[in-house]
mmCIF file of C-alpha atoms and ligand atoms in Angstrom:
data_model
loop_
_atom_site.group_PDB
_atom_site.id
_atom_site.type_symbol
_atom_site.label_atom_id
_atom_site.label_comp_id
_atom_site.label_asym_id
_atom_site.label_seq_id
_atom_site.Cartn_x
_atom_site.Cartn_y
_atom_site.Cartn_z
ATOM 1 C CA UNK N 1 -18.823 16.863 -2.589
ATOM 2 C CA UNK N 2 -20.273 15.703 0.743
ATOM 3 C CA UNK N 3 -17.493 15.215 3.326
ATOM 4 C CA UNK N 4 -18.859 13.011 6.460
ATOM 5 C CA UNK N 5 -16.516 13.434 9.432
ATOM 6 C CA UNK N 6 -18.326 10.888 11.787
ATOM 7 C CA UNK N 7 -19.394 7.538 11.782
ATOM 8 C CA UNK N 8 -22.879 8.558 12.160
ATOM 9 C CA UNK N 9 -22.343 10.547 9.100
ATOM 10 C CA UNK N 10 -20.648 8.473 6.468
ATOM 11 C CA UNK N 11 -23.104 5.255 7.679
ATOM 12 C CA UNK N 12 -26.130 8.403 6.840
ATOM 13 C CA UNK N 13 -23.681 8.936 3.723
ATOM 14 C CA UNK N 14 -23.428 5.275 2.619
ATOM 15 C CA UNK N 15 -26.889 3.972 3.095
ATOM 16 C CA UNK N 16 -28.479 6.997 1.396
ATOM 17 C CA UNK N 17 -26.004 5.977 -2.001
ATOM 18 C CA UNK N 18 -27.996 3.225 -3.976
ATOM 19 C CA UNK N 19 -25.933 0.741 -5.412
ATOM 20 C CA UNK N 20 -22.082 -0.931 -4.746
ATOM 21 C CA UNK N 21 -19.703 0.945 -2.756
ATOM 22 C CA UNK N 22 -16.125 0.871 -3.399
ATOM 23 C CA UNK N 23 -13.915 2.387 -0.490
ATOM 24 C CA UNK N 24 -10.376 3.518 -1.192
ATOM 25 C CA UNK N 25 -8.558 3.885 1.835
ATOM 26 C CA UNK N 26 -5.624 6.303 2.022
ATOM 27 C CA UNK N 27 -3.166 8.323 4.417
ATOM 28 C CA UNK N 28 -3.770 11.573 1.760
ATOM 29 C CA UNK N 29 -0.690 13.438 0.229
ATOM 30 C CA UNK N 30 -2.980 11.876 -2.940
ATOM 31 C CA UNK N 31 -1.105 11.419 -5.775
ATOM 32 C CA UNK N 32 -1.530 9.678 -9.742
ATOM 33 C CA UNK N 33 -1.774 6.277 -7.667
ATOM 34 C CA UNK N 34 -4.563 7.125 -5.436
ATOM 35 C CA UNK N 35 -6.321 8.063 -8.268
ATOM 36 C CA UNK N 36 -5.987 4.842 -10.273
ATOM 37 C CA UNK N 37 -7.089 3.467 -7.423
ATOM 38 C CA UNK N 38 -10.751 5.448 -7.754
ATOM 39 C CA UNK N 39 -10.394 4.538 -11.216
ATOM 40 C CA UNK N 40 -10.564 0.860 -10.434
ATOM 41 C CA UNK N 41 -13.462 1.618 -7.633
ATOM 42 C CA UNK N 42 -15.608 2.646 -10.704
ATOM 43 C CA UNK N 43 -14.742 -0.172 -12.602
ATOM 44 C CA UNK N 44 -16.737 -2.383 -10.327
ATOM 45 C CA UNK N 45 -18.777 -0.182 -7.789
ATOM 46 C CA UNK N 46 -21.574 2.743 -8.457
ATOM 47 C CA UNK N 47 -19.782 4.955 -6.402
ATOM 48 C CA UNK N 48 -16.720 5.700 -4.448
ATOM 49 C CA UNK N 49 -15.884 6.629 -1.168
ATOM 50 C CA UNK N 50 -12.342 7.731 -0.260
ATOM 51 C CA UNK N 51 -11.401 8.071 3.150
ATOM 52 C CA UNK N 52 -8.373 10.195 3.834
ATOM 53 C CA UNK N 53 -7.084 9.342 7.830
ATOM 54 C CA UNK N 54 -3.229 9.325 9.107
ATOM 55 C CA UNK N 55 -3.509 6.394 10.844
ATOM 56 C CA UNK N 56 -1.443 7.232 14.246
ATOM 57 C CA UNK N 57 -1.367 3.019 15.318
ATOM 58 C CA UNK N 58 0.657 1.920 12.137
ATOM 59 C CA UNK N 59 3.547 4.476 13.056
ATOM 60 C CA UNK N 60 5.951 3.422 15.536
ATOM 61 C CA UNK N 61 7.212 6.270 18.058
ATOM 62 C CA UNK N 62 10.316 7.158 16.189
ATOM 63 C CA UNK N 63 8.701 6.956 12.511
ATOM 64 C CA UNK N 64 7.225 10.189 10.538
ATOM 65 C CA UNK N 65 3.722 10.065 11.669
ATOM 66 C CA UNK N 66 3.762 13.764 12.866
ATOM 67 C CA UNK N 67 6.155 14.592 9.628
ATOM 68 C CA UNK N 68 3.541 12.904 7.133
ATOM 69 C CA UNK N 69 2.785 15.086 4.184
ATOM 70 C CA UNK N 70 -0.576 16.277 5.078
ATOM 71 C CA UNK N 71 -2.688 18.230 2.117
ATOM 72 C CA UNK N 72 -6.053 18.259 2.333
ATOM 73 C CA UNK N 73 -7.190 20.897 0.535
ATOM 74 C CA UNK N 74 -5.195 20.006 -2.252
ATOM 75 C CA UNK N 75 -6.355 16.387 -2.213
ATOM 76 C CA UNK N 76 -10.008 17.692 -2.278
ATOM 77 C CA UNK N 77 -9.321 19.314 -5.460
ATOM 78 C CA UNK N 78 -7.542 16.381 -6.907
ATOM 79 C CA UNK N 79 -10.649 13.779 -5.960
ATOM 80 C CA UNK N 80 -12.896 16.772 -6.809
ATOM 81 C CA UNK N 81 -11.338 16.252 -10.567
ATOM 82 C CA UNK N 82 -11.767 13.057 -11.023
ATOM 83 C CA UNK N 83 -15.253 13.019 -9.820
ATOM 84 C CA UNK N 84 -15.482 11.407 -6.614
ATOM 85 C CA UNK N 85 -18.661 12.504 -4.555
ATOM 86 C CA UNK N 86 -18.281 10.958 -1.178
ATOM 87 C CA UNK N 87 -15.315 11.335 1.560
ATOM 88 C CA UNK N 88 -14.706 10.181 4.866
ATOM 89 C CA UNK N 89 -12.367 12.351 6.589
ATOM 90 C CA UNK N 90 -12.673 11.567 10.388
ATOM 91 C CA UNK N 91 -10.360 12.641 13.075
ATOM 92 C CA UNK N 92 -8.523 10.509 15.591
ATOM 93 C CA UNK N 93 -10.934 10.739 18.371
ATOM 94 C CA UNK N 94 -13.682 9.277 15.835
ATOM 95 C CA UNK N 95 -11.482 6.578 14.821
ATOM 96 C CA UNK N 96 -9.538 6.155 18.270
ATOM 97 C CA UNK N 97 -11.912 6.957 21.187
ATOM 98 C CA UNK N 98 -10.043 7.655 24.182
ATOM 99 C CA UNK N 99 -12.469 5.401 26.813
ATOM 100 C CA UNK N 100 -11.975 2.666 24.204
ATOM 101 C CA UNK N 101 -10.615 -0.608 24.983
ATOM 102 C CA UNK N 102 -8.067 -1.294 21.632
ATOM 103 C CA UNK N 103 -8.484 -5.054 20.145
ATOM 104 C CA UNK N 104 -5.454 -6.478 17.746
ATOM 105 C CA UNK N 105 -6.028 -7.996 14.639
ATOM 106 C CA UNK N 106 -3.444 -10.378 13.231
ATOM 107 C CA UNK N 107 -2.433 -11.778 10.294
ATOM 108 C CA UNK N 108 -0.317 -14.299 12.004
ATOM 109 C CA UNK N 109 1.808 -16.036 8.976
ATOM 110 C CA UNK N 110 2.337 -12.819 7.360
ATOM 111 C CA UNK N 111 2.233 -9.675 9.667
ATOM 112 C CA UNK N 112 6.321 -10.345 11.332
ATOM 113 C CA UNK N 113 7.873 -10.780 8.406
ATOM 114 C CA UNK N 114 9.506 -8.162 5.490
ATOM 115 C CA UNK N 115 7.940 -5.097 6.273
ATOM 116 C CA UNK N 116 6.849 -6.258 9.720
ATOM 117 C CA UNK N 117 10.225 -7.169 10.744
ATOM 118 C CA UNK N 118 11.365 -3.371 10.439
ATOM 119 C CA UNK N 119 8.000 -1.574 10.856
ATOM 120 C CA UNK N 120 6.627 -4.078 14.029
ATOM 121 C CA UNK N 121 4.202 -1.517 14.452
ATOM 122 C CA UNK N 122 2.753 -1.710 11.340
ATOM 123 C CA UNK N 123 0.385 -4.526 9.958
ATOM 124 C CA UNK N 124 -1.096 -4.405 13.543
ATOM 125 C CA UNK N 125 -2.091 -0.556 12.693
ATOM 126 C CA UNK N 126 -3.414 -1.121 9.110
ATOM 127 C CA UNK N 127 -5.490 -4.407 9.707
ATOM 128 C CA UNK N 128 -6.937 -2.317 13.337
ATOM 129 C CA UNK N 129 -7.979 0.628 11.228
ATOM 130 C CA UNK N 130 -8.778 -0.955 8.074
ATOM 131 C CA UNK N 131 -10.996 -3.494 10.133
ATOM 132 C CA UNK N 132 -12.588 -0.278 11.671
ATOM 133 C CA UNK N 133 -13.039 1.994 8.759
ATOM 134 C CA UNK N 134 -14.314 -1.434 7.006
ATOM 135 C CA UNK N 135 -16.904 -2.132 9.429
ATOM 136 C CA UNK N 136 -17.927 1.481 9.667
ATOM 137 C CA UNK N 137 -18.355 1.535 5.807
ATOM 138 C CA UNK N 138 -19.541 -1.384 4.968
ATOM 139 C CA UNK N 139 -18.193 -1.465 1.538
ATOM 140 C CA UNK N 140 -19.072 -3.872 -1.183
ATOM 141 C CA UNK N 141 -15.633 -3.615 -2.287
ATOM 142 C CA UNK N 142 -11.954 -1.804 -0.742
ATOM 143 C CA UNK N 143 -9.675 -0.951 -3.793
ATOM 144 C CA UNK N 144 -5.353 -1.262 -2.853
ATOM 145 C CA UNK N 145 -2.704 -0.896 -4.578
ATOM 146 C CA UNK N 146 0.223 -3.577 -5.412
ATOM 147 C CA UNK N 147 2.481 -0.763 -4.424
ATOM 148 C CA UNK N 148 2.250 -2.221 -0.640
ATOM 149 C CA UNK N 149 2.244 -5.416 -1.597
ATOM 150 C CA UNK N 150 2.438 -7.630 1.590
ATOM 151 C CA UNK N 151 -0.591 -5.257 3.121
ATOM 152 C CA UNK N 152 -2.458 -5.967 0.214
ATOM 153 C CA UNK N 153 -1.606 -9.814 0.861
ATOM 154 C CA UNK N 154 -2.565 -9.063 4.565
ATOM 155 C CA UNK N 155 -6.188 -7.123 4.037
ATOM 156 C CA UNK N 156 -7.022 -9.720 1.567
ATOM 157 C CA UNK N 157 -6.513 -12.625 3.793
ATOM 158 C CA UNK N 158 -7.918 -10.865 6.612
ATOM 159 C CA UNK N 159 -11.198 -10.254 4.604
ATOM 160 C CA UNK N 160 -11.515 -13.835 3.461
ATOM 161 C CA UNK N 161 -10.492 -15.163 6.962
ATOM 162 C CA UNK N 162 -12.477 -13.224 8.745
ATOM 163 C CA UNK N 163 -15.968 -13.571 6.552
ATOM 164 C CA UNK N 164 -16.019 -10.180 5.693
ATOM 165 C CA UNK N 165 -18.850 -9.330 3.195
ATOM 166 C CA UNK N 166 -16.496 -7.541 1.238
ATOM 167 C CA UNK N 167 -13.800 -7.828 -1.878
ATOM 168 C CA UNK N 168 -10.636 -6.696 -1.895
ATOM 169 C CA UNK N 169 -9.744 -5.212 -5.479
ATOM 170 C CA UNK N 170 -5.867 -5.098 -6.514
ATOM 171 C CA UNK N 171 -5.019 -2.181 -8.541
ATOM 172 C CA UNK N 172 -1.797 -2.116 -10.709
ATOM 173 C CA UNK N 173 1.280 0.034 -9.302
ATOM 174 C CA UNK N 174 1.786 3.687 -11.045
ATOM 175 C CA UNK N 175 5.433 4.862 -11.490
ATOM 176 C CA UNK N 176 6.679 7.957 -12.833
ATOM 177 C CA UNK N 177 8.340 7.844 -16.231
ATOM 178 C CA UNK N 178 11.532 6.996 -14.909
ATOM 179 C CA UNK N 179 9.616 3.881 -13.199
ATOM 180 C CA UNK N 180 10.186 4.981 -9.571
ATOM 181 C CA UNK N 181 6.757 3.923 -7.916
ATOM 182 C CA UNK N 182 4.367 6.696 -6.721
ATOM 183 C CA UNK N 183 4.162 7.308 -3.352
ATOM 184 C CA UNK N 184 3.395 10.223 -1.126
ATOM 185 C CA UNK N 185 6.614 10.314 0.752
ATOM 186 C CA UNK N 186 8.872 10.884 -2.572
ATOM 187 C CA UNK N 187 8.519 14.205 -1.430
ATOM 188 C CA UNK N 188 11.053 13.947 1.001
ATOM 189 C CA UNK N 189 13.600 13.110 -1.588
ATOM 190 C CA UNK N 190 16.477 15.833 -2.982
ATOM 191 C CA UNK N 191 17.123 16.077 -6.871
ATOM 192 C CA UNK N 192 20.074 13.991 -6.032
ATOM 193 C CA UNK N 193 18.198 11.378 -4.002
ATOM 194 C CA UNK N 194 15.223 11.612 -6.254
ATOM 195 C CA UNK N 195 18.124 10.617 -9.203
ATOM 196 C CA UNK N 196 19.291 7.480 -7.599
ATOM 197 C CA UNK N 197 15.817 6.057 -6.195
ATOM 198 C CA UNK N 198 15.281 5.092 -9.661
ATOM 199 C CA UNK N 199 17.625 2.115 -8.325
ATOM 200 C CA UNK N 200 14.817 0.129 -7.115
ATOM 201 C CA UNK N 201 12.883 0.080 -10.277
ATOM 202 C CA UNK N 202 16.268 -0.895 -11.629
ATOM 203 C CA UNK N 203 17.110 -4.076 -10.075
ATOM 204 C CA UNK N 204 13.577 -5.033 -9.939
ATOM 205 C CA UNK N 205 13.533 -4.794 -13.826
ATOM 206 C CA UNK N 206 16.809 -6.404 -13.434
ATOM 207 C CA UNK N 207 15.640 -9.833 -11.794
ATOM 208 C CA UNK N 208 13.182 -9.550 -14.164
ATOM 209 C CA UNK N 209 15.046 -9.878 -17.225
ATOM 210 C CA UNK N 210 17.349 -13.070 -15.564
ATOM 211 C CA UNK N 211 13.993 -14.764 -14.463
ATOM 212 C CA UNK N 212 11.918 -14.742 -17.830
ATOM 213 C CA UNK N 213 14.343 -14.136 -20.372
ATOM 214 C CA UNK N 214 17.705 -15.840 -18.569
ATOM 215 C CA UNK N 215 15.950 -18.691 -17.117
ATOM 216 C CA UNK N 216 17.769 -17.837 -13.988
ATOM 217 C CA UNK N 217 16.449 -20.308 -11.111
ATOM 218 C CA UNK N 218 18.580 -19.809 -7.840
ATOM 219 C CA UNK N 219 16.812 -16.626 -6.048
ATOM 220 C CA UNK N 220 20.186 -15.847 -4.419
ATOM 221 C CA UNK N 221 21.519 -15.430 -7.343
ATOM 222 C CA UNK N 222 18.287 -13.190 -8.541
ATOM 223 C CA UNK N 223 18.729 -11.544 -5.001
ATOM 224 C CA UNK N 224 22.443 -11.162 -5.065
ATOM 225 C CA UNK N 225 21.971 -9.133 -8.573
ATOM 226 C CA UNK N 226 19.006 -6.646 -6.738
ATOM 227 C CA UNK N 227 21.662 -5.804 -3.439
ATOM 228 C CA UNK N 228 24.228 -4.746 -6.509
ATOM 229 C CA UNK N 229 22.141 -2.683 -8.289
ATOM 230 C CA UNK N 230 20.817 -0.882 -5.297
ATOM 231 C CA UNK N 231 23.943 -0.252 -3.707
ATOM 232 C CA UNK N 232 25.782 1.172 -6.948
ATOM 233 C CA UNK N 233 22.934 3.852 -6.411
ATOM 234 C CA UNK N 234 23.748 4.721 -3.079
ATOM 235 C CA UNK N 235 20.950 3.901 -1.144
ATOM 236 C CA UNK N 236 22.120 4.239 2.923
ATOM 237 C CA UNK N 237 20.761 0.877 3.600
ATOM 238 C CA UNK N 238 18.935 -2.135 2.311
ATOM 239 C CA UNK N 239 16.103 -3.543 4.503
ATOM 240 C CA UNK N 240 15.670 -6.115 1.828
ATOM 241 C CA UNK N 241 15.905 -7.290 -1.430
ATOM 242 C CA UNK N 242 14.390 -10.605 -1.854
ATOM 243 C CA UNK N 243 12.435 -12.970 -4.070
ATOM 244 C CA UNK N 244 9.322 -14.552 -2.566
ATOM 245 C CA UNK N 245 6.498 -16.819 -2.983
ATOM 246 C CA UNK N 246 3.969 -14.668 -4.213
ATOM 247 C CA UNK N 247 1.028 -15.361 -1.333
ATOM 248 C CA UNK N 248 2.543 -16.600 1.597
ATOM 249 C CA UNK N 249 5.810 -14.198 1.082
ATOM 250 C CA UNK N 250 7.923 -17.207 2.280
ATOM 251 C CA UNK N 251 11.659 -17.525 0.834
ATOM 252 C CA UNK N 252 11.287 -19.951 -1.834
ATOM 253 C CA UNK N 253 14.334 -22.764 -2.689
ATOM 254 C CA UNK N 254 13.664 -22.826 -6.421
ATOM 255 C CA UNK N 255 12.267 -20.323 -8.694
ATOM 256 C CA UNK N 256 9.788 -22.348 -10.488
ATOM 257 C CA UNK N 257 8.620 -20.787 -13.766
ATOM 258 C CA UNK N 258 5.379 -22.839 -14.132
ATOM 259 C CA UNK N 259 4.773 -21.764 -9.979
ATOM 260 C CA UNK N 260 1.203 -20.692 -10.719
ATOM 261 C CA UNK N 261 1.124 -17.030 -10.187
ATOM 262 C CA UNK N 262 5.111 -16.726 -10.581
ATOM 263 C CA UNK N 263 7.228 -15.378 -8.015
ATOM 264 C CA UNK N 264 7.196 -11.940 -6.382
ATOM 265 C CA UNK N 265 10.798 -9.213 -6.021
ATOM 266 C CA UNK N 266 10.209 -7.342 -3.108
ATOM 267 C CA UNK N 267 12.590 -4.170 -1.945
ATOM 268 C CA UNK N 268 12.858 -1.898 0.789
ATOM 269 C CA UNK N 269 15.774 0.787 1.338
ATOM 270 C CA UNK N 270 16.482 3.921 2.536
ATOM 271 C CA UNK N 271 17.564 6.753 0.720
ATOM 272 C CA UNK N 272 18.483 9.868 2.680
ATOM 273 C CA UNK N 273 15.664 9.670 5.372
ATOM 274 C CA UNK N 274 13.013 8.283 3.225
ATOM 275 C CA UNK N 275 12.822 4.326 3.016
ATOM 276 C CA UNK N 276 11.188 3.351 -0.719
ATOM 277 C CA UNK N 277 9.509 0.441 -0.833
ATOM 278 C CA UNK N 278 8.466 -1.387 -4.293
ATOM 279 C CA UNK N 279 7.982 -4.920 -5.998
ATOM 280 C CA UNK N 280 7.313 -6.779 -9.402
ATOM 281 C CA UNK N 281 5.817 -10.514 -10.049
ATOM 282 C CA UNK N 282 8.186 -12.410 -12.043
ATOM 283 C CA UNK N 283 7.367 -15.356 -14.391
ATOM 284 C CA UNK N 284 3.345 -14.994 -13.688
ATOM 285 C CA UNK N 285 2.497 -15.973 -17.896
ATOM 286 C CA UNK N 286 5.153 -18.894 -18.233
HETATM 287 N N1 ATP D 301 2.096 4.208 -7.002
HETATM 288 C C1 ATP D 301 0.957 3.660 -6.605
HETATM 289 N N2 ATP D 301 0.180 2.974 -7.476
HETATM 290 C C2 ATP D 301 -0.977 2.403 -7.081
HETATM 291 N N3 ATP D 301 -1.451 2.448 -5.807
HETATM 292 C C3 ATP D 301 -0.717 3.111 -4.904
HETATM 293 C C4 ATP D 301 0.515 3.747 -5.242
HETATM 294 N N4 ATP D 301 1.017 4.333 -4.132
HETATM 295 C C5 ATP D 301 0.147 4.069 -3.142
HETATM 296 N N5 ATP D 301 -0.890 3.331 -3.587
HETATM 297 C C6 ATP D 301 -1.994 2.797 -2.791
HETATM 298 O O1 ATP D 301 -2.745 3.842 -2.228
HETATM 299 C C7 ATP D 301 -3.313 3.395 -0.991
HETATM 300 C C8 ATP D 301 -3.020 4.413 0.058
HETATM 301 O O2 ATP D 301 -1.625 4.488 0.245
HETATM 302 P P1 ATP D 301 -0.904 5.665 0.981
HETATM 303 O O3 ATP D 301 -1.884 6.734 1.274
HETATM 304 O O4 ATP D 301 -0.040 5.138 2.059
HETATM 305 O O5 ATP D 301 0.032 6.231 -0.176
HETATM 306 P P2 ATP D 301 1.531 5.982 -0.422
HETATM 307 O O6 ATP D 301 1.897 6.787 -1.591
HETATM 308 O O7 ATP D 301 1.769 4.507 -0.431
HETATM 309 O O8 ATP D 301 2.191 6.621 0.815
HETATM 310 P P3 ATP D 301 3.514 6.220 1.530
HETATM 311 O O9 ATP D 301 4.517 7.123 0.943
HETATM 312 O O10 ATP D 301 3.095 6.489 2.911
HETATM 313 O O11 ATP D 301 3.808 4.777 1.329
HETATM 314 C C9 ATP D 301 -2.698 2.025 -0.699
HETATM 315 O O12 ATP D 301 -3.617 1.017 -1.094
HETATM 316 C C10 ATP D 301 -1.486 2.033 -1.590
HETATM 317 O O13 ATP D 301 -1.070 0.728 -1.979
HETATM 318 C C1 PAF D 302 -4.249 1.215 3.931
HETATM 319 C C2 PAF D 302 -3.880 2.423 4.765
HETATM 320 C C3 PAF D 302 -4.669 3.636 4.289
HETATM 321 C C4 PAF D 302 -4.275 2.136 6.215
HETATM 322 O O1 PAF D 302 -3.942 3.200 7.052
HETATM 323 C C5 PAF D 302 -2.369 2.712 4.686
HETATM 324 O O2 PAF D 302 -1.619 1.680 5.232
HETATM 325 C C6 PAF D 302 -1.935 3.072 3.305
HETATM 326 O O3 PAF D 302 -2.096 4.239 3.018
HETATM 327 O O4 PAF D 302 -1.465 2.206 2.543
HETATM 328 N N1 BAL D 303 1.767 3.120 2.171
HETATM 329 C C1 BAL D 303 1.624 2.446 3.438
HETATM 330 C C2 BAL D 303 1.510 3.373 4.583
HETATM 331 C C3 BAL D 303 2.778 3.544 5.340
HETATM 332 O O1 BAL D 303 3.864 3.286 4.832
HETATM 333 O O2 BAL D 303 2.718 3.971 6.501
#
């Protein structure tokens, strides 16, 4: 495996590889989804790079960034495995130099609300680093997973808005068997709390079932059922449970079941101290 830990490096790294490049960017803690994600980089590119970087500017001061399940060996192994060649594993000062002077990038229609209304910190983080770590890569493609669905709204758009000569390749969200989605900070949940997170995948499936097979066409309604379902599985809080249009994320009047693309279910709650996130598109083949 060749690990490049500067910028110098992993440009040395890239333009030494012939053929595409597929980048999968992740935090680490890897896990079946960050695989899939490779998966889907080989699908389309020659090779893949991973980068593994905690990125300190999506966290705000009071979130887990110093807590964040950090396992690198381990995640070596795992990428090791599944036969990925090249990583990226910089440190902050690479990423974040001190003397330098920090530009924003915004998705403005999309970056305040959902997740961005509870995490403020956050889209501003991602589309910084990803616009970094994109730049310093120069990738033909950037694999993401559906998992975080608004970012992946949010990096797409910011590709195509911004002319980047890149792709932005969606990969399919992995769940366990119980459906609870994958995700690196599961590991904070108890048995208990690992029990009733399967709540999300619940209610999503839920507002499934009254969209395509009920015909059901009032999203509060659709919305009402989710906040039931949750609840009865004692999740602490609900950030939201909501049914959106599936690009622009706004609330939407009418669910429309010939709305090209169908509508999108999107959830966040918090379940002891970790907060799940998840979603499903609804009506997408009517
Ligand atoms: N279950 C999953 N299926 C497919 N892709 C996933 C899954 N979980 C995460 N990803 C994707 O992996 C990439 C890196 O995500 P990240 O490292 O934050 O993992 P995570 O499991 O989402 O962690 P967190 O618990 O912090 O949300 C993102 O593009 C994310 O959407
Ligand atoms: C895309 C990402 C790696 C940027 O830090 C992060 O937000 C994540 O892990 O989803
Ligand atoms: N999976 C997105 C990264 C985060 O929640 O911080």
């Amino acid at each position: 495996m060749d690990i490049a830990k500067t910028i110098e490096e992993v440009r040395k790294m890239r333009y030494s590889t012939p053929g595409k490049i597929a980048l999968v960017p992740t935090m680490g803690a890897l896990h079946e989804g960050h695989l899939s994600l490779v998966e889907e980089g080989y699908k389309h590119a020659d090779h893949v790079i991973v980068y593994i970087f905690v990125n300190p500017t999506q966290f705000a001061p009071h979130e887990d960034f110093d807590a964040y399940p950090r396992s690198i060996d381990d995640d070596l192994a795992k990428l090791k495995k599944v036969g990925v060649k090249h990583i990226f594993l910089p440190n902050i000062d690479e990423i974040y130099p001190a003397d330098g002077i920090p530009c924003e990038v915004d998705v403005a229609n999309l970056n305040g609300i959902l997740e961005g209304e509870f995490r403020p910190h956050f889209f501003g983080g991602v589309c910084r680093v990803l616009t970094k770590m994109f730049n310093i890569v120069q990738p033909h493609f950037a694999v993401m997973g559906q998992k975080d669905y608004q970012q992946l709204q949010i990096v797409t758009a910011m590709v195509e808005d911004m002319c980047m000569p890149m792709r932005v390749i969606a990969a399919p969200t992995k769940r366990e068997d119980d459906g609870l989605a994958m995700s690196s900070r599961n590991v904070y949940l108890n048995d208990k709390e690992r029990r009733q997170s399967t709540g999300i995948f619940k209610a999503l499936q839920q507002a499934k079932h009254m969209i395509e097979v009920g015909g059901e066409t009032d999203p509060e309604v659709v919305e009402s059922a989710m906040n039931d379902i949750i609840s009865t599985h004692h999740f602490d809080s609900i950030d939201y449970a909501t049914i959106r249009h599936p690009r622009t994320l706004q609330p939407i009047d009418c669910i429309e079941p010939k709305l090209s693309g169908g509508v999108v279910g999107l959830i966040a709650a918090h379940m002891g101290k970790t907060r799940l996130i998840d979603n499903m598109i609804f009506g997408s083949n009517q």
